[in-house]
Amino acid sequence: MPDCCCKPAPAPRGASAKCPRCGAGGRPVQTVTLKHRVKPAFLELVTKPGFLFCRSAKCEVVYFHPDGERLTKTNLRVRVGLKETEDPVPICYCFGFTEAMAREEIESSGRCTIPERITAEIKAERCACEVRNPQGSCCLGHVSATIKSLLGLRPKAVA
Ligand SMILES: [Zn+2]
């Protein structure tokens, strides 16, 4: 993705890179990302390299380590949009866009300009996904998918 600002995270270790609670495959996250997310009591724990992000929407575990450590939603300072169903559900962490903002724009104009606005901000080098996004990666793919599904939910206009 040429528009993406992210650096690849380190590769996961071994076959144990599955969430201990839900069994979903984990996505590697950098230490810097974890440090920005967790409550102060967990800072020492997350300096250990090798943590992974659980992408299951219904799973309480957000980060886990192949050695057994796990961090749940209550161990974090911020909401993780992927694991929330009630507003505000963040979809872009650098520029503060939420699912509700996308829904409102779609309801009033039938389209959504959020991906264009994010792309412009990325081009201007104002994003900070590695520290702001809980997955430490660019939100644009997730934003586009969310908007696509919101547009799909919208009742078709009567011709
Ligand atoms: Zn999980």
Short mmCIF file of C-alpha atoms and ligand atoms in Angstrom, two decimals:
data_model
loop_
_atom_site.label_atom_id
_atom_site.label_comp_id
_atom_site.label_asym_id
_atom_site.label_seq_id
_atom_site.Cartn_x
_atom_site.Cartn_y
_atom_site.Cartn_z
CA MET A 1 0.00 0.00 0.00
CA PRO A 2 1.92 3.08 -1.19
CA ASP A 3 -0.35 5.46 0.79
CA CYS A 4 0.40 3.65 4.00
CA CYS A 5 2.80 5.29 6.41
CA CYS A 6 3.62 2.22 8.48
CA LYS A 7 6.81 0.36 9.05
CA PRO A 8 6.37 -3.41 9.27
CA ALA A 9 6.36 -4.80 12.80
CA PRO A 10 8.74 -7.65 13.74
CA ALA A 11 7.64 -11.13 12.66
CA PRO A 12 5.82 -13.32 15.22
CA ARG A 13 7.74 -16.06 16.97
CA GLY A 14 6.89 -19.69 16.42
CA ALA A 15 3.55 -21.46 16.33
CA SER A 16 2.33 -20.15 19.70
CA ALA A 17 1.32 -16.81 18.18
CA LYS A 18 -2.37 -17.48 18.80
CA CYS A 19 -4.57 -15.67 21.34
CA PRO A 20 -4.72 -17.81 24.54
CA ARG A 21 -8.41 -16.92 25.02
CA CYS A 22 -10.02 -17.05 21.56
CA GLY A 23 -7.39 -18.80 19.45
CA ALA A 24 -7.20 -16.09 16.80
CA GLY A 25 -3.85 -15.46 15.17
CA GLY A 26 -1.99 -12.52 16.65
CA ARG A 27 -0.52 -9.57 14.85
CA PRO A 28 2.91 -8.38 16.06
CA VAL A 29 3.05 -4.98 17.72
CA GLN A 30 6.03 -2.85 18.58
CA THR A 31 6.97 -1.99 22.16
CA VAL A 32 6.46 1.72 21.47
CA THR A 33 2.82 1.03 20.51
CA LEU A 34 2.19 -0.95 23.70
CA LYS A 35 3.75 1.73 25.91
CA HIS A 36 1.26 4.28 24.62
CA ARG A 37 -1.72 2.02 25.21
CA VAL A 38 -1.33 0.44 28.64
CA LYS A 39 -1.98 1.82 32.10
CA PRO A 40 1.22 2.78 33.98
CA ALA A 41 1.18 -0.42 36.07
CA PHE A 42 1.86 -2.48 32.93
CA LEU A 43 4.70 -0.43 31.47
CA GLU A 44 7.36 -2.74 32.85
CA LEU A 45 5.60 -5.82 31.48
CA VAL A 46 5.29 -4.48 27.94
CA THR A 47 8.96 -3.62 27.57
CA LYS A 48 9.37 -7.34 26.90
CA PRO A 49 9.49 -7.78 23.12
CA GLY A 50 7.17 -10.17 21.26
CA PHE A 51 3.66 -9.04 22.19
CA LEU A 52 0.88 -9.64 19.67
CA PHE A 53 -2.48 -7.98 19.07
CA CYS A 54 -5.69 -10.07 19.10
CA ARG A 55 -8.02 -8.92 16.34
CA SER A 56 -11.17 -10.74 17.47
CA ALA A 57 -13.90 -8.16 18.10
CA LYS A 58 -15.50 -10.26 20.86
CA CYS A 59 -12.32 -11.20 22.72
CA GLU A 60 -11.43 -9.28 25.91
CA VAL A 61 -7.71 -9.90 25.33
CA VAL A 62 -6.10 -7.06 23.40
CA TYR A 63 -2.43 -7.98 23.64
CA PHE A 64 -0.80 -11.28 24.51
CA HIS A 65 2.65 -12.78 24.63
CA PRO A 66 3.57 -16.31 23.45
CA ASP A 67 5.03 -16.81 26.97
CA GLY A 68 1.57 -16.42 28.53
CA GLU A 69 1.24 -12.76 29.54
CA ARG A 70 -1.99 -11.12 28.46
CA LEU A 71 -3.47 -7.63 28.59
CA THR A 72 -7.22 -7.10 28.44
CA LYS A 73 -9.31 -4.02 27.62
CA THR A 74 -9.32 -2.96 31.28
CA ASN A 75 -5.52 -2.87 31.35
CA LEU A 76 -5.47 -0.17 28.68
CA ARG A 77 -5.82 3.60 28.85
CA VAL A 78 -7.81 3.94 25.64
CA ARG A 79 -10.68 2.32 23.81
CA VAL A 80 -9.81 -0.08 21.02
CA GLY A 81 -12.37 0.55 18.26
CA LEU A 82 -12.15 -2.97 16.93
CA LYS A 83 -13.38 -4.32 20.28
CA GLU A 84 -16.14 -1.77 20.93
CA THR A 85 -19.69 -1.70 19.67
CA GLU A 86 -20.98 1.46 21.41
CA ASP A 87 -20.12 5.03 20.40
CA PRO A 88 -17.58 6.45 20.28
CA VAL A 89 -15.94 3.69 18.26
CA PRO A 90 -12.65 5.08 16.99
CA ILE A 91 -11.73 4.12 13.44
CA CYS A 92 -8.76 6.46 12.93
CA TYR A 93 -6.58 7.15 15.95
CA CYS A 94 -4.25 9.79 14.48
CA PHE A 95 -6.94 12.23 13.42
CA GLY A 96 -9.80 11.22 15.71
CA PHE A 97 -12.38 9.94 13.25
CA THR A 98 -15.09 7.71 14.71
CA GLU A 99 -17.62 5.34 13.22
CA ALA A 100 -20.38 7.78 14.27
CA MET A 101 -18.77 10.58 12.22
CA ALA A 102 -18.69 8.34 9.15
CA ARG A 103 -22.31 7.28 9.74
CA GLU A 104 -23.50 10.91 10.08
CA GLU A 105 -21.75 11.97 6.90
CA ILE A 106 -23.21 9.04 4.99
CA GLU A 107 -26.69 9.78 6.33
CA SER A 108 -26.53 13.46 5.37
CA SER A 109 -24.69 13.29 2.05
CA GLY A 110 -24.73 9.65 0.96
CA ARG A 111 -20.94 9.50 0.83
CA CYS A 112 -17.96 9.61 3.11
CA THR A 113 -14.86 11.76 2.65
CA ILE A 114 -12.98 10.42 5.69
CA PRO A 115 -10.60 8.13 3.71
CA GLU A 116 -9.66 11.08 1.43
CA ARG A 117 -9.05 13.29 4.44
CA ILE A 118 -6.89 10.61 6.09
CA THR A 119 -4.93 10.10 2.85
CA ALA A 120 -4.25 13.85 2.67
CA GLU A 121 -3.03 13.87 6.28
CA ILE A 122 -0.77 10.86 5.61
CA LYS A 123 0.71 12.60 2.55
CA ALA A 124 1.39 15.64 4.75
CA GLU A 125 3.24 13.26 7.11
CA ARG A 126 1.01 14.07 10.09
CA CYS A 127 0.13 10.51 11.04
CA ALA A 128 1.60 8.56 13.96
CA CYS A 129 0.07 5.12 13.59
CA GLU A 130 2.88 3.28 15.38
CA VAL A 131 2.01 5.07 18.63
CA ARG A 132 -1.62 6.04 18.19
CA ASN A 133 -3.17 2.97 16.57
CA PRO A 134 -3.55 0.02 19.00
CA GLN A 135 -2.29 -2.30 16.25
CA GLY A 136 0.62 0.04 15.53
CA SER A 137 -0.30 0.06 11.88
CA CYS A 138 -2.12 2.30 9.43
CA CYS A 139 -5.88 2.53 9.92
CA LEU A 140 -6.76 3.29 6.31
CA GLY A 141 -7.62 -0.28 5.28
CA HIS A 142 -9.90 -0.70 8.29
CA VAL A 143 -11.49 2.72 7.72
CA SER A 144 -12.27 1.91 4.09
CA ALA A 145 -13.78 -1.45 5.06
CA THR A 146 -15.92 0.16 7.78
CA ILE A 147 -17.23 2.82 5.41
CA LYS A 148 -17.95 0.26 2.74
CA SER A 149 -20.09 -1.72 5.17
CA LEU A 150 -21.83 1.45 6.42
CA LEU A 151 -22.65 2.42 2.83
CA GLY A 152 -23.99 -1.07 2.28
CA LEU A 153 -26.32 -0.75 5.29
CA ARG A 154 -27.80 2.48 3.98
CA PRO A 155 -31.27 2.06 2.52
CA LYS A 156 -31.21 2.48 -1.24
CA ALA A 157 -32.59 5.82 -2.43
CA VAL A 158 -35.89 5.59 -4.27
CA ALA A 159 -35.35 6.39 -7.92
ZN ZN B 1 -8.40 -13.13 21.52
#
